[in-house]
Tab-separated table of C-alpha atoms in Angstrom:
chain	number	residue	atom	x	y	z
A	1	MET	CA	0.101	0.059	0.118
A	2	GLU	CA	2.649	2.377	0.811
A	3	GLU	CA	4.642	1.844	-2.463
A	4	GLU	CA	1.470	2.327	-4.339
A	5	LEU	CA	0.881	5.696	-2.545
A	6	ILE	CA	4.515	6.486	-3.250
A	7	ARG	CA	3.982	5.661	-6.845
A	8	GLN	CA	0.770	7.917	-7.181
A	9	GLU	CA	2.375	10.634	-5.561
A	10	LEU	CA	5.328	10.543	-7.743
A	11	GLY	CA	4.409	10.993	-11.156
A	12	GLN	CA	6.186	11.120	-14.253
A	13	ASP	CA	6.426	14.615	-14.184
A	14	GLY	CA	6.640	15.324	-10.593
A	15	ASP	CA	3.202	16.351	-10.643
A	16	LYS	CA	1.400	15.150	-7.300
A	17	ASN	CA	-1.949	14.608	-9.201
A	18	GLU	CA	-0.275	12.183	-11.772
A	19	SER	CA	1.406	8.698	-11.948
A	20	ASN	CA	3.451	6.795	-14.373
A	21	VAL	CA	1.686	3.899	-12.734
A	22	LYS	CA	-2.137	3.736	-13.225
A	23	HIS	CA	-4.416	1.083	-11.557
A	24	GLY	CA	-4.552	-2.002	-13.787
A	25	ALA	CA	-1.825	-1.161	-16.001
A	26	PRO	CA	1.668	-3.023	-16.456
A	27	PRO	CA	4.575	-1.725	-14.613
A	28	LYS	CA	7.055	-0.357	-17.276
A	29	PRO	CA	9.845	2.373	-17.739
A	30	VAL	CA	8.361	5.456	-18.094
A	31	CYS	CA	11.215	7.990	-19.396
A	32	ASP	CA	10.812	11.787	-20.144
A	33	LEU	CA	13.798	13.382	-22.133
A	34	SER	CA	11.743	16.798	-22.685
A	35	ASP	CA	12.558	18.710	-20.277
A	36	PRO	CA	15.398	21.187	-20.979
A	37	ARG	CA	17.144	20.929	-17.691
A	38	TYR	CA	17.099	17.463	-17.027
A	39	ASP	CA	16.120	13.864	-17.763
A	40	ILE	CA	14.417	11.695	-15.572
A	41	CYS	CA	13.384	7.525	-16.180
A	42	GLU	CA	11.051	5.760	-13.803
A	43	ILE	CA	11.215	2.017	-14.024
A	44	SER	CA	8.647	-0.045	-11.590
A	45	GLY	CA	8.377	-3.783	-11.730
A	46	ASP	CA	11.310	-6.069	-12.050
A	47	ALA	CA	14.352	-3.665	-12.307
A	48	ARG	CA	17.702	-4.560	-12.563
A	49	ALA	CA	20.595	-2.135	-11.787
A	50	ILE	CA	23.980	-2.937	-13.169
A	51	GLY	CA	26.781	-0.199	-11.608
A	52	VAL	CA	29.988	-1.445	-13.571
A	53	ASN	CA	28.687	-0.889	-17.164
A	54	ARG	CA	26.008	2.202	-15.830
A	55	THR	CA	22.720	-0.008	-16.936
A	56	ILE	CA	19.412	-0.302	-15.693
A	57	LEU	CA	17.660	-3.186	-17.189
A	58	TYR	CA	14.004	-3.621	-16.891
A	59	VAL	CA	12.500	-7.383	-17.222
A	60	PRO	CA	8.703	-7.208	-18.266
A	61	PRO	CA	6.108	-9.811	-17.098
A	62	THR	CA	6.166	-12.842	-19.211
A	63	ALA	CA	2.453	-11.741	-20.934
A	64	GLU	CA	3.914	-8.461	-21.723
A	65	ARG	CA	7.276	-9.383	-23.147
A	66	GLY	CA	7.617	-8.442	-27.442
A	67	ALA	CA	10.059	-9.271	-29.881
A	68	ASP	CA	12.030	-5.864	-29.592
A	69	GLY	CA	13.301	-4.336	-26.404
A	70	GLN	CA	13.505	-0.436	-25.908
A	71	GLU	CA	16.552	1.771	-24.728
A	72	TRP	CA	17.186	5.155	-23.517
A	73	ALA	CA	20.429	7.259	-22.693
A	74	ILE	CA	19.986	9.295	-19.351
A	75	LYS	CA	22.061	11.831	-18.294
A	76	ASP	CA	21.586	11.413	-14.250
A	77	GLN	CA	22.598	14.825	-13.538
A	78	SER	CA	20.429	17.796	-13.029
A	79	ARG	CA	22.240	19.873	-15.804
A	80	LYS	CA	21.579	17.377	-18.609
A	81	TYR	CA	23.648	19.847	-21.035
A	82	LEU	CA	26.894	19.508	-19.228
A	83	GLU	CA	28.708	17.749	-22.191
A	84	TYR	CA	30.980	15.332	-19.801
A	85	ILE	CA	28.374	14.110	-17.684
A	86	GLU	CA	28.175	9.995	-18.597
A	87	LYS	CA	25.110	8.346	-19.738
A	88	VAL	CA	23.021	5.671	-17.429
A	89	LYS	CA	21.377	2.996	-20.173
A	90	VAL	CA	17.862	2.068	-19.335
A	91	LYS	CA	16.771	-0.596	-21.444
A	92	THR	CA	13.631	-2.789	-21.588
A	93	LEU	CA	14.634	-6.521	-22.264
A	94	SER	CA	12.770	-8.169	-25.560
A	95	ALA	CA	11.296	-11.653	-25.025
A	96	ALA	CA	14.378	-13.494	-25.976
A	97	GLU	CA	16.748	-11.345	-24.139
A	98	SER	CA	14.428	-11.828	-20.717
A	99	LEU	CA	15.310	-15.463	-20.819
A	100	VAL	CA	19.063	-14.574	-20.305
A	101	ALA	CA	18.660	-11.691	-17.614
A	102	PRO	CA	21.485	-11.367	-15.734
A	103	GLU	CA	20.224	-13.117	-11.976
A	104	CYS	CA	19.878	-10.850	-9.079
A	105	THR	CA	22.519	-10.991	-6.885
A	106	SER	CA	20.855	-8.788	-4.248
A	107	GLN	CA	17.120	-7.957	-3.443
A	108	HIS	CA	16.273	-4.683	-1.845
A	109	ALA	CA	12.604	-3.772	-0.793
A	110	VAL	CA	12.899	-0.368	-1.085
A	111	PRO	CA	13.076	1.936	-4.291
A	112	ALA	CA	16.796	3.246	-5.519
A	113	VAL	CA	17.396	6.814	-7.095
A	114	VAL	CA	20.447	6.759	-9.590
A	115	PHE	CA	22.080	10.285	-9.862
A	116	ALA	CA	25.668	11.747	-10.267
A	117	MET	CA	27.578	13.701	-8.107
A	118	ASN	CA	29.559	15.158	-10.177
A	119	GLY	CA	29.442	18.137	-12.788
A	120	LEU	CA	29.846	21.803	-11.471
A	121	THR	CA	29.643	20.727	-7.640
A	122	SER	CA	32.667	21.467	-5.312
A	123	ASN	CA	31.301	25.367	-5.145
A	124	PRO	CA	28.399	25.274	-2.777
A	125	TRP	CA	25.787	26.898	-4.949
A	126	HIS	CA	26.261	23.967	-7.506
A	127	ASP	CA	26.504	21.690	-4.535
A	128	PHE	CA	22.488	22.926	-3.193
A	129	SER	CA	21.256	23.823	-6.576
A	130	ASP	CA	22.583	21.306	-9.154
A	131	VAL	CA	22.347	17.807	-6.449
A	132	ILE	CA	21.234	18.783	-3.049
A	133	VAL	CA	17.700	20.777	-3.821
A	134	PRO	CA	17.202	18.285	-6.788
A	135	LEU	CA	17.541	15.302	-4.539
A	136	PHE	CA	15.042	16.729	-2.094
A	137	ILE	CA	12.805	16.979	-5.012
A	138	THR	CA	13.188	13.672	-6.192
A	139	ALA	CA	13.292	11.714	-3.087
A	140	ARG	CA	11.988	13.479	0.081
A	141	ALA	CA	8.415	12.051	-0.477
A	142	TYR	CA	9.667	8.495	0.230
A	143	ASP	CA	10.691	9.521	3.655
A	144	GLY	CA	13.778	7.676	3.841
A	145	GLU	CA	13.100	4.584	2.144
A	146	VAL	CA	15.158	4.765	-0.728
A	147	GLN	CA	18.421	4.106	-1.416
A	148	PHE	CA	20.786	6.197	-3.152
A	149	LEU	CA	23.091	4.680	-6.316
A	150	VAL	CA	25.491	7.305	-7.020
A	151	THR	CA	27.371	7.506	-10.489
A	152	ASP	CA	30.948	9.554	-10.012
A	153	LEU	CA	30.714	9.522	-6.508
A	154	GLN	CA	32.391	12.450	-4.633
A	155	PRO	CA	33.824	10.956	-1.329
A	156	TRP	CA	34.126	14.843	-0.194
A	157	PHE	CA	30.806	15.456	-1.031
A	158	VAL	CA	29.429	12.600	1.062
A	159	ASP	CA	31.377	13.763	3.915
A	160	LYS	CA	30.283	17.240	3.782
A	161	TYR	CA	26.664	16.821	3.419
A	162	ARG	CA	26.342	13.697	5.351
A	163	LEU	CA	23.627	14.877	7.731
A	164	ILE	CA	21.309	15.740	4.597
A	165	LEU	CA	21.918	12.566	2.354
A	166	ALA	CA	21.374	10.554	5.718
A	167	ASN	CA	18.143	11.772	6.489
A	168	LEU	CA	16.779	11.672	2.981
A	169	SER	CA	18.015	7.655	2.753
A	170	ARG	CA	18.277	5.628	5.563
A	171	TYR	CA	20.047	3.166	3.514
A	172	ASP	CA	24.087	2.899	2.793
A	173	ILE	CA	24.637	4.923	-0.185
A	174	VAL	CA	26.297	2.794	-3.148
A	175	ASP	CA	29.186	3.777	-5.162
A	176	PHE	CA	27.145	2.613	-8.478
A	177	ASN	CA	30.260	2.974	-10.661
A	178	LYS	CA	32.399	0.519	-8.650
A	179	ASP	CA	29.115	-1.886	-8.055
A	180	ALA	CA	29.630	-5.015	-9.916
A	181	GLY	CA	26.082	-6.857	-8.554
A	182	VAL	CA	23.086	-7.356	-10.311
A	183	ARG	CA	20.569	-4.724	-7.738
A	184	CYS	CA	16.937	-5.731	-7.983
A	185	HIS	CA	14.863	-2.816	-6.888
A	186	PRO	CA	10.802	-2.570	-7.194
A	187	ARG	CA	11.311	0.857	-8.372
A	188	ILE	CA	14.118	2.858	-9.745
A	189	VAL	CA	14.440	6.374	-10.602
A	190	VAL	CA	17.247	7.621	-12.744
A	191	GLY	CA	17.889	11.278	-12.568
A	192	LEU	CA	16.821	14.072	-10.424
A	193	ARG	CA	14.315	16.484	-11.304
A	194	SER	CA	15.401	20.263	-11.511
A	195	HIS	CA	12.823	23.136	-11.856
A	196	ARG	CA	15.132	26.050	-11.645
A	197	ASP	CA	18.397	27.306	-10.522
A	198	LEU	CA	18.258	26.948	-7.010
A	199	GLY	CA	14.674	26.734	-6.962
A	200	ILE	CA	11.026	24.984	-6.402
A	201	ASP	CA	7.936	25.044	-8.160
A	202	PRO	CA	5.613	23.853	-5.619
A	203	ALA	CA	3.098	22.664	-8.352
A	204	ARG	CA	5.172	20.117	-9.329
A	205	THR	CA	6.227	18.769	-6.145
A	206	PRO	CA	4.725	15.661	-4.436
A	207	ARG	CA	3.638	17.754	-1.321
A	208	ASN	CA	3.233	21.272	-2.564
A	209	TYR	CA	7.119	21.703	-1.290
A	210	THR	CA	8.557	25.228	-1.437
A	211	LEU	CA	11.955	26.381	-1.109
A	212	LEU	CA	10.920	27.932	2.622
A	213	ASP	CA	10.249	24.070	3.622
A	214	PHE	CA	13.553	23.456	2.211
A	215	ARG	CA	14.907	25.514	4.360
A	216	MET	CA	13.091	24.667	7.570
A	217	TYR	CA	13.932	21.011	6.271
A	218	ILE	CA	17.574	21.768	6.350
A	219	ARG	CA	17.499	24.082	9.339
A	220	ASP	CA	15.565	20.914	11.302
A	221	ILE	CA	18.599	18.516	9.974
A	222	PHE	CA	21.267	20.342	11.772
A	223	SER	CA	19.257	21.009	14.796
A	224	LEU	CA	19.005	24.687	15.025
A	225	PRO	CA	16.134	26.493	16.900
A	226	PRO	CA	13.108	26.277	15.595
A	227	ASP	CA	11.033	28.500	13.154
A	228	GLY	CA	8.976	30.331	16.275
A	229	LEU	CA	11.976	31.864	17.607
A	230	GLY	CA	12.960	35.232	16.623
A	231	ILE	CA	16.176	36.393	14.680
A	232	PRO	CA	19.182	36.023	17.387
A	233	TYR	CA	19.819	39.616	18.405
A	234	LYS	CA	16.180	40.128	19.419
A	235	GLU	CA	15.796	36.685	20.988
A	236	ALA	CA	18.734	37.799	23.161
A	237	ASN	CA	17.513	41.035	24.114
A	238	LYS	CA	13.961	40.427	25.538
A	239	ASN	CA	15.117	39.946	29.071
A	240	ALA	CA	17.125	42.692	28.851
A	241	SER	CA	16.085	45.815	30.693
A	242	GLY	CA	13.429	47.578	28.850
A	243	GLY	CA	12.635	45.031	26.524
A	244	VAL	CA	13.254	44.583	22.999
A	245	ASP	CA	13.371	48.526	22.072
A	246	GLY	CA	15.432	49.903	25.008
A	247	GLY	CA	17.549	49.402	28.003
A	248	THR	CA	21.114	49.069	28.510
A	249	GLY	CA	23.625	45.892	28.012
A	250	LYS	CA	21.782	44.800	25.041
A	251	ARG	CA	23.149	42.886	22.169
A	252	LYS	CA	23.759	44.153	19.026
A	253	PRO	CA	22.839	42.749	15.693
A	254	ARG	CA	25.489	40.434	14.547
A	255	LEU	CA	26.540	40.212	10.768
A	256	MET	CA	28.672	37.753	9.312
A	257	LEU	CA	31.426	39.205	6.611
A	258	ILE	CA	32.057	36.675	3.983
A	259	ASN	CA	35.171	36.892	2.339
A	260	ARG	CA	35.485	34.822	-1.048
A	261	GLY	CA	39.196	33.646	-1.284
A	262	ARG	CA	39.905	33.880	-5.329
A	263	ASN	CA	37.867	36.364	-6.899
A	264	ARG	CA	35.327	38.989	-6.176
A	265	LYS	CA	36.842	39.008	-2.593
A	266	PHE	CA	36.911	42.465	-0.512
A	267	VAL	CA	40.358	44.053	-0.545
A	268	ASN	CA	39.767	46.314	2.362
A	269	ILE	CA	38.263	43.996	4.714
A	270	PRO	CA	39.576	45.938	7.759
A	271	GLU	CA	37.676	49.032	6.518
A	272	ILE	CA	34.553	47.710	6.139
A	273	SER	CA	34.616	45.881	9.373
A	274	ALA	CA	35.182	48.863	11.134
A	275	ALA	CA	32.429	50.477	9.236
A	276	VAL	CA	30.099	47.410	9.947
A	277	GLN	CA	30.602	48.161	13.499
A	278	ALA	CA	30.668	51.980	13.300
A	279	ALA	CA	26.844	51.333	12.079
A	280	GLY	CA	25.946	49.556	15.132
A	281	PHE	CA	26.434	45.799	14.052
A	282	GLU	CA	28.872	43.239	15.794
A	283	VAL	CA	30.923	41.812	12.748
A	284	VAL	CA	31.943	37.932	12.249
A	285	VAL	CA	34.548	37.985	9.425
A	286	VAL	CA	34.761	34.285	7.599
A	287	GLU	CA	36.125	32.597	4.532
A	288	PRO	CA	34.189	29.309	4.218
A	289	ARG	CA	36.507	26.390	2.608
A	290	ARG	CA	35.337	23.523	0.893
A	291	ASP	CA	36.467	21.247	4.104
A	292	LEU	CA	34.487	23.255	6.690
A	293	ARG	CA	31.930	21.453	8.956
A	294	LEU	CA	28.606	22.127	8.008
A	295	GLU	CA	27.557	21.085	11.668
A	296	GLU	CA	29.523	23.633	13.364
A	297	PHE	CA	29.200	26.513	10.601
A	298	SER	CA	25.565	26.390	10.364
A	299	LYS	CA	25.386	27.024	13.960
A	300	ALA	CA	27.644	29.821	13.422
A	301	VAL	CA	25.487	31.423	10.460
A	302	ASP	CA	22.280	30.941	12.838
A	303	SER	CA	23.844	33.060	15.542
A	304	CYS	CA	23.691	35.658	12.974
A	305	ASP	CA	21.119	38.243	12.103
A	306	VAL	CA	22.617	39.387	8.794
A	307	LEU	CA	24.897	37.427	6.149
A	308	MET	CA	26.931	39.835	3.920
A	309	GLY	CA	28.854	39.008	1.136
A	310	ALA	CA	29.792	39.728	-2.696
A	311	HIS	CA	27.530	37.986	-5.094
A	312	GLY	CA	28.859	34.483	-4.908
A	313	ALA	CA	28.642	30.789	-3.626
A	314	GLY	CA	29.250	31.999	0.226
A	315	LEU	CA	25.547	33.538	0.062
A	316	THR	CA	24.246	29.723	-0.046
A	317	ASN	CA	24.834	29.466	3.699
A	318	PHE	CA	21.415	31.736	3.694
A	319	PHE	CA	19.642	28.276	4.269
A	320	PHE	CA	21.154	28.095	7.681
A	321	LEU	CA	19.494	31.664	8.708
A	322	ARG	CA	16.228	32.093	10.608
A	323	THR	CA	13.077	33.390	9.165
A	324	ASP	CA	13.092	37.538	8.971
A	325	ALA	CA	17.026	37.494	8.889
A	326	ALA	CA	18.690	39.740	6.300
A	327	MET	CA	20.908	38.941	3.088
A	328	LEU	CA	23.126	41.746	2.281
A	329	GLN	CA	24.154	40.807	-1.234
A	330	VAL	CA	27.081	42.828	-2.571
A	331	VAL	CA	27.043	42.987	-5.981
A	332	PRO	CA	29.984	43.379	-8.119
A	333	TRP	CA	30.355	45.988	-11.240
A	334	GLY	CA	29.028	44.906	-14.555
A	335	HIS	CA	25.547	44.832	-14.679
A	336	MET	CA	25.406	41.936	-12.227
A	337	GLU	CA	21.913	42.886	-10.851
A	338	HIS	CA	20.033	40.451	-12.808
A	339	SER	CA	22.288	37.837	-11.910
A	340	ALA	CA	22.488	38.727	-8.293
A	341	MET	CA	18.394	38.643	-8.068
A	342	ILE	CA	17.605	35.624	-10.034
A	343	PHE	CA	20.328	33.376	-8.065
A	344	TYR	CA	19.900	34.705	-4.523
A	345	GLY	CA	17.465	37.721	-4.130
A	346	VAL	CA	14.303	35.467	-5.480
A	347	GLN	CA	15.404	32.639	-2.962
A	348	ALA	CA	15.744	34.675	-0.199
A	349	LYS	CA	12.409	36.332	-0.445
A	350	GLU	CA	10.813	33.014	-1.263
A	351	MET	CA	12.326	31.533	1.910
A	352	ARG	CA	10.942	34.557	4.474
A	353	LEU	CA	14.553	36.269	4.416
A	354	ARG	CA	14.816	40.000	4.119
A	355	ASP	CA	16.751	41.024	0.709
A	356	VAL	CA	19.052	44.141	0.504
A	357	GLU	CA	21.365	44.542	-2.485
A	358	TYR	CA	24.201	47.417	-2.642
A	359	SER	CA	25.555	47.545	-6.058
A	360	ILE	CA	29.204	48.846	-6.114
A	361	THR	CA	30.015	51.617	-8.405
A	362	ALA	CA	32.959	51.204	-11.301
A	363	GLU	CA	35.376	53.211	-8.715
A	364	GLU	CA	34.866	50.409	-6.319
A	365	SER	CA	36.042	47.340	-8.627
A	366	THR	CA	39.427	46.438	-9.170
A	367	LEU	CA	39.230	46.691	-12.575
A	368	TYR	CA	39.161	50.158	-12.604
A	369	GLU	CA	42.406	50.169	-10.824
A	370	LYS	CA	43.709	47.303	-13.296
A	371	TYR	CA	42.374	48.758	-16.892
A	372	GLY	CA	41.608	52.427	-16.346
A	373	LYS	CA	38.271	54.157	-16.317
A	374	ASP	CA	38.481	54.297	-20.590
A	375	HIS	CA	38.474	50.395	-20.802
A	376	PRO	CA	34.910	48.658	-21.812
A	377	ALA	CA	34.946	46.356	-19.093
A	378	VAL	CA	34.920	49.727	-16.734
A	379	SER	CA	32.978	52.179	-19.119
A	380	ASP	CA	30.837	50.401	-21.138
A	381	PRO	CA	29.858	46.620	-19.488
A	382	GLU	CA	26.885	46.052	-22.026
A	383	SER	CA	29.566	45.994	-24.630
A	384	ILE	CA	31.340	43.597	-22.922
A	385	HIS	CA	28.495	41.177	-22.791
A	386	LYS	CA	27.182	41.229	-26.114
A	387	GLN	CA	30.514	39.778	-26.965
A	388	GLY	CA	29.411	36.431	-25.465
A	389	TRP	CA	29.028	34.960	-21.909
A	390	GLN	CA	32.884	33.694	-21.731
A	391	LEU	CA	33.856	37.877	-21.844
A	392	GLY	CA	31.823	38.980	-19.266
A	393	MET	CA	32.910	35.940	-17.217
A	394	LYS	CA	36.243	36.762	-17.296
A	395	TYR	CA	36.135	40.658	-16.549
A	396	TYR	CA	33.163	40.169	-13.796
A	397	TRP	CA	33.261	36.957	-12.495
A	398	LEU	CA	36.621	36.189	-12.618
A	399	GLU	CA	39.124	39.338	-12.753
A	400	GLN	CA	37.148	41.384	-10.234
A	401	ASP	CA	37.788	42.196	-6.688
A	402	ILE	CA	35.938	44.524	-4.644
A	403	ARG	CA	37.223	47.689	-2.759
A	404	LEU	CA	34.139	49.250	-0.808
A	405	ASN	CA	33.559	52.565	-0.963
A	406	VAL	CA	32.645	52.489	3.213
A	407	THR	CA	31.114	55.881	3.062
A	408	ARG	CA	28.824	55.570	0.252
A	409	PHE	CA	28.052	51.907	1.702
A	410	ALA	CA	27.115	53.599	5.234
A	411	PRO	CA	23.498	54.095	4.205
A	412	THR	CA	22.742	50.786	2.983
A	413	LEU	CA	24.128	49.209	6.461
A	414	HIS	CA	21.728	51.684	8.147
A	415	GLN	CA	18.854	50.500	6.145
A	416	VAL	CA	19.958	46.926	7.053
A	417	LEU	CA	19.618	48.023	10.468
A	418	ARG	CA	16.328	49.605	10.144
A	419	THR	CA	14.941	46.585	8.320
A	420	LEU	CA	15.905	44.172	11.420
A	421	GLN	CA	14.300	46.664	13.805
A	422	GLU	CA	10.607	46.413	12.156
C-alpha cells in the first residue's frame, strides 16, 4: 500500500496529481527527455541495476514481453547540457533477452534513485542547486525509504553533506560505478528533477514543497532552533532591561561578513569591518572553505542576524539563517544585478528572508585600477556582455575584486539595521 501511494505521489513529471503507474496497467519504464534541464526515467516492476556498465534493465512480465526491446540514454545529473556527464542506459528487454537476463545478486525492498555527484559541484551554490535541492525534490517524499545509487561518487561531497544524505535515505550510499552486482529494486528512478536554478516549483512537487520548506528542513537536520524563535539579537534582548526596544547592556545585531578567497573578494576588509561596527553591528569575518564542517558552521550562521557577502557561492549559507534575518548581497560591477536577483534575491524572499542589495560603482571595482576608466569593461559593461558570456565571465566573475567605498556603503548598512528593527 505504501509503495502504491508513493507511486501515485511521484508522477512522471513530478506532478502530485499524476502517476506513471496507473491502476491495472502493467509496470514499465517511463522516460521523459523533454525537459530542458534534466532527463528522468522511472522503472517500476522487475528493475535490475548493474553499476559497472551504468545500466538499468527492466524485465517485463512474461505476458508483456515483445520481440523488440526499447532503450534510453539518460544523463543522471540535473544539468543535462553538461557534455562530460556520462549517460546511464535504461533498457527494456525483449522476450529473448528476458530469458537470459542477469540474475539478481541482491534483492531490495525499497526503491532506488540513480544520480551523479559530479558536474559543477565543489561550489556550494552548485552543490545545492544541482544536487541537493533536486535530490530533495526527487526523493523527499519517500521519507528515507529509498537507496541512492551514485554515479561518479565524490567522497568529499558525501562527507560534507552526510547529515542531509542520511536523512533523505536511511540506507548505505552505493558507489554505483564500482558496483559489480545486479541490484534488484521494485522501483528505480534514474536522474534528478530540477525546476530552476536553486529553486522549487511547488506545483511540480509531490507534497507542494516550497523553498521555504526546504530551508526549514535543512535547519531541522542541523538541529537549529525552531522557526518560532525570532532573529538572534531580538531573542537575546528579550530579557534585557527595557525589553527589545530599549535598555542597557543589549546585544547588537550580528553580521557575518563572508570574504571570498579567490575572486570578487573584498580587498579592504579591515575598513569594511570598522564601518559595519560603526553602523551598530557586531561583525564576524569568515572565509568559508570546502572542508568546513557544516554542523558547526550552520550554528555560526544561525547565530547571526545578517549574512553579507559579494555575489557568489558563500551566500548559499542563507539556508541556515532564521526567518526575517537579512541577506546583504554586494553586487559587483558589470550589470550583475539580474544575476544577483535570480540566483539569490528571489530565493531569499521565497524563504522569508530580508533581501538587501548594494551595487558597487566602477570605482569600487579593481577593474578600474587594473584597466583604467576608459576600458570597455569599466566604461561600457553592456558592450562586453554583447560579445558573449565568456568575456563577461572573464572580467566580472573571474578578474574582479571589490574595494568598498565605506562612506557610500554606510546608508545601506543603516537600511539593513532599520529593516531588522521592524
